[in-house]
Amino acid sequence: MHIVDGALSNPVAIGGAVAAAGGIALGLRNLPLERIPAAGVLSAAFFVASLIHVPIGPSSVHLILNGLAGLILGWAAFPTLFVGLLLQAVFFGFGGVTVLGINTVNIALPAVLVGLAIRPLIPRSGPVMAALLGGFAGALAIALTTLGVALSLMMTGQEFLAAAHLIFVAHLPVIVIEGLLTGFAVLLARKVKPDLFTALKGAAP
């Protein structure tokens, strides 16, 4: 899911960096002290999960868990996932520094969108319905991330159309797996710590 250095045109990479900077600034404004431990755990989970690559054809896929991050953190998913991407780029060369912005947008923006749309429904739902909503959020976040990566490549040049199609098809199993994992995670969290899905005072929904 990481776009590598040099793959994108300058306008796409610069536009991604500007959008990511805005998202990170907004996310930091909506990251209260009470949510920093959760942000640290989710950033570490994203960092580890996305290091394990499974080869599928000429590509490879990995877990992201951005749907779960969006449900718990909302806009704060932007700085949380940015930290994980930055560490992966610096220490392991995954993605790259010049495409850090667009990679952040492609992964964090879907997290925020599913958080805004679905998180308010979870506290008002029973555990089973909350798990179903969480599963849908996890699957939708990956589908939107895949679409974002494909659009980033297509905006760079028509020669990337085949790669964009391959990325979407290769991530269909990941969409299912992330949906199941997020659903179970929400089911557990809804039972033991339901306040994770309520907006804190002073934070955006």
C-alpha positions as a Python dict, from the first residue, in 0.01 Angstrom:
ca = {
    (1, 'M'): (0, 0, 0),
    (2, 'H'): (302, 226, 36),
    (3, 'I'): (380, 431, -275),
    (4, 'V'): (757, 442, -320),
    (5, 'D'): (987, 739, -375),
    (6, 'G'): (1000, 859, -735),
    (7, 'A'): (677, 689, -845),
    (8, 'L'): (461, 1002, -844),
    (9, 'S'): (474, 1328, -1036),
    (10, 'N'): (583, 1637, -842),
    (11, 'P'): (234, 1798, -837),
    (12, 'V'): (78, 1484, -687),
    (13, 'A'): (355, 1444, -427),
    (14, 'I'): (346, 1814, -331),
    (15, 'G'): (-32, 1822, -316),
    (16, 'G'): (-24, 1517, -90),
    (17, 'A'): (232, 1682, 140),
    (18, 'V'): (21, 1996, 175),
    (19, 'A'): (-295, 1796, 245),
    (20, 'A'): (-113, 1578, 497),
    (21, 'A'): (25, 1884, 679),
    (22, 'G'): (-327, 2021, 713),
    (23, 'G'): (-462, 1689, 836),
    (24, 'I'): (-181, 1648, 1090),
    (25, 'A'): (-234, 2002, 1225),
    (26, 'L'): (-607, 1940, 1261),
    (27, 'G'): (-542, 1601, 1417),
    (28, 'L'): (-303, 1742, 1677),
    (29, 'R'): (-564, 2000, 1775),
    (30, 'N'): (-806, 1712, 1836),
    (31, 'L'): (-572, 1485, 2029),
    (32, 'P'): (-644, 1541, 2398),
    (33, 'L'): (-404, 1412, 2661),
    (34, 'E'): (-647, 1134, 2750),
    (35, 'R'): (-620, 984, 2402),
    (36, 'I'): (-239, 995, 2367),
    (37, 'P'): (-190, 643, 2513),
    (38, 'A'): (-447, 503, 2268),
    (39, 'A'): (-277, 693, 1984),
    (40, 'G'): (58, 541, 2082),
    (41, 'V'): (-83, 188, 2088),
    (42, 'L'): (-258, 231, 1752),
    (43, 'S'): (53, 385, 1594),
    (44, 'A'): (261, 89, 1715),
    (45, 'A'): (-3, -159, 1593),
    (46, 'F'): (-6, 6, 1250),
    (47, 'F'): (376, 8, 1241),
    (48, 'V'): (406, -363, 1317),
    (49, 'A'): (104, -483, 1114),
    (50, 'S'): (211, -307, 797),
    (51, 'L'): (567, -444, 820),
    (52, 'I'): (439, -798, 751),
    (53, 'H'): (403, -819, 374),
    (54, 'V'): (226, -1108, 201),
    (55, 'P'): (324, -1151, -166),
    (56, 'I'): (30, -1176, -408),
    (57, 'G'): (140, -1206, -769),
    (58, 'P'): (385, -929, -861),
    (59, 'S'): (262, -716, -570),
    (60, 'S'): (235, -761, -193),
    (61, 'V'): (-24, -667, 64),
    (62, 'H'): (-27, -602, 438),
    (63, 'L'): (-263, -507, 717),
    (64, 'I'): (-312, -137, 800),
    (65, 'L'): (-578, -114, 1075),
    (66, 'N'): (-662, 244, 976),
    (67, 'G'): (-1035, 182, 1018),
    (68, 'L'): (-985, 99, 1387),
    (69, 'A'): (-764, 408, 1428),
    (70, 'G'): (-1033, 628, 1276),
    (71, 'L'): (-1307, 484, 1497),
    (72, 'I'): (-1109, 551, 1815),
    (73, 'L'): (-918, 867, 1729),
    (74, 'G'): (-1113, 1054, 1462),
    (75, 'W'): (-900, 1334, 1317),
    (76, 'A'): (-615, 1237, 1552),
    (77, 'A'): (-563, 934, 1325),
    (78, 'F'): (-368, 1169, 1095),
    (79, 'P'): (-67, 1236, 1326),
    (80, 'T'): (-91, 881, 1466),
    (81, 'L'): (-56, 709, 1130),
    (82, 'F'): (196, 969, 1009),
    (83, 'V'): (434, 871, 1289),
    (84, 'G'): (415, 505, 1188),
    (85, 'L'): (476, 586, 822),
    (86, 'L'): (768, 817, 908),
    (87, 'L'): (941, 549, 1116),
    (88, 'Q'): (890, 288, 843),
    (89, 'A'): (1036, 520, 580),
    (90, 'V'): (1338, 619, 792),
    (91, 'F'): (1430, 281, 941),
    (92, 'F'): (1312, 32, 679),
    (93, 'G'): (1283, 228, 356),
    (94, 'F'): (913, 145, 314),
    (95, 'G'): (746, 410, 103),
    (96, 'G'): (978, 708, 111),
    (97, 'V'): (1024, 1056, 248),
    (98, 'T'): (917, 1242, -68),
    (99, 'V'): (587, 1049, -81),
    (100, 'L'): (529, 1054, 294),
    (101, 'G'): (256, 1314, 253),
    (102, 'I'): (50, 1131, -7),
    (103, 'N'): (94, 799, 176),
    (104, 'T'): (-33, 967, 494),
    (105, 'V'): (-335, 1111, 313),
    (106, 'N'): (-420, 780, 144),
    (107, 'I'): (-415, 592, 475),
    (108, 'A'): (-530, 853, 729),
    (109, 'L'): (-806, 1030, 536),
    (110, 'P'): (-1015, 710, 496),
    (111, 'A'): (-964, 649, 869),
    (112, 'V'): (-1103, 994, 948),
    (113, 'L'): (-1397, 954, 710),
    (114, 'V'): (-1511, 621, 855),
    (115, 'G'): (-1459, 762, 1203),
    (116, 'L'): (-1681, 1061, 1130),
    (117, 'A'): (-1949, 847, 967),
    (118, 'I'): (-1958, 538, 1191),
    (119, 'R'): (-1805, 618, 1531),
    (120, 'P'): (-2114, 810, 1659),
    (121, 'L'): (-2326, 498, 1597),
    (122, 'I'): (-2114, 260, 1806),
    (123, 'P'): (-2188, 393, 2160),
    (124, 'R'): (-2561, 378, 2080),
    (125, 'S'): (-2541, 17, 1957),
    (126, 'G'): (-2526, -315, 2137),
    (127, 'P'): (-2200, -513, 2126),
    (128, 'V'): (-2298, -726, 1826),
    (129, 'M'): (-2422, -434, 1617),
    (130, 'A'): (-2113, -235, 1720),
    (131, 'A'): (-1895, -522, 1595),
    (132, 'L'): (-2081, -527, 1263),
    (133, 'L'): (-2038, -151, 1230),
    (134, 'G'): (-1671, -186, 1319),
    (135, 'G'): (-1623, -458, 1060),
    (136, 'F'): (-1786, -243, 795),
    (137, 'A'): (-1567, 52, 896),
    (138, 'G'): (-1249, -156, 879),
    (139, 'A'): (-1334, -293, 534),
    (140, 'L'): (-1445, 47, 403),
    (141, 'A'): (-1127, 219, 523),
    (142, 'I'): (-909, -28, 331),
    (143, 'A'): (-1126, 0, 20),
    (144, 'L'): (-1096, 381, 31),
    (145, 'T'): (-720, 360, 91),
    (146, 'T'): (-682, 131, -209),
    (147, 'L'): (-887, 372, -417),
    (148, 'G'): (-671, 662, -300),
    (149, 'V'): (-350, 483, -396),
    (150, 'A'): (-495, 394, -736),
    (151, 'L'): (-606, 755, -797),
    (152, 'S'): (-263, 886, -693),
    (153, 'L'): (-99, 661, -953),
    (154, 'M'): (-355, 743, -1221),
    (155, 'M'): (-308, 1119, -1169),
    (156, 'T'): (63, 1070, -1226),
    (157, 'G'): (22, 905, -1565),
    (158, 'Q'): (-194, 672, -1772),
    (159, 'E'): (92, 419, -1773),
    (160, 'F'): (-1, 340, -1411),
    (161, 'L'): (-357, 229, -1496),
    (162, 'A'): (-262, -140, -1494),
    (163, 'A'): (-79, -101, -1162),
    (164, 'A'): (-377, 80, -1011),
    (165, 'H'): (-610, -202, -1116),
    (166, 'L'): (-369, -463, -977),
    (167, 'I'): (-350, -284, -640),
    (168, 'F'): (-727, -285, -600),
    (169, 'V'): (-765, -654, -693),
    (170, 'A'): (-470, -762, -475),
    (171, 'H'): (-624, -591, -170),
    (172, 'L'): (-965, -757, -191),
    (173, 'P'): (-857, -1027, 62),
    (174, 'V'): (-716, -757, 289),
    (175, 'I'): (-1051, -575, 284),
    (176, 'V'): (-1219, -890, 418),
    (177, 'I'): (-949, -962, 679),
    (178, 'E'): (-938, -604, 807),
    (179, 'G'): (-1315, -604, 833),
    (180, 'L'): (-1307, -915, 1051),
    (181, 'L'): (-1018, -792, 1269),
    (182, 'T'): (-1172, -450, 1321),
    (183, 'G'): (-1510, -603, 1401),
    (184, 'F'): (-1361, -826, 1671),
    (185, 'A'): (-1151, -539, 1808),
    (186, 'V'): (-1458, -316, 1834),
    (187, 'L'): (-1656, -598, 1998),
    (188, 'L'): (-1387, -638, 2264),
    (189, 'A'): (-1337, -266, 2319),
    (190, 'R'): (-1713, -202, 2329),
    (191, 'K'): (-1740, -449, 2618),
    (192, 'V'): (-1436, -352, 2827),
    (193, 'K'): (-1383, 17, 2746),
    (194, 'P'): (-1685, 164, 2564),
    (195, 'D'): (-1572, 523, 2628),
    (196, 'L'): (-1306, 474, 2356),
    (197, 'F'): (-1578, 546, 2101),
    (198, 'T'): (-1714, 862, 2257),
    (199, 'A'): (-1583, 1203, 2157),
    (200, 'L'): (-1385, 1375, 2431),
    (201, 'K'): (-1460, 1727, 2544),
    (202, 'G'): (-1291, 1977, 2315),
    (203, 'A'): (-1225, 1725, 2039),
    (204, 'A'): (-1395, 1712, 1701),
    (205, 'P'): (-1638, 1420, 1646),
}
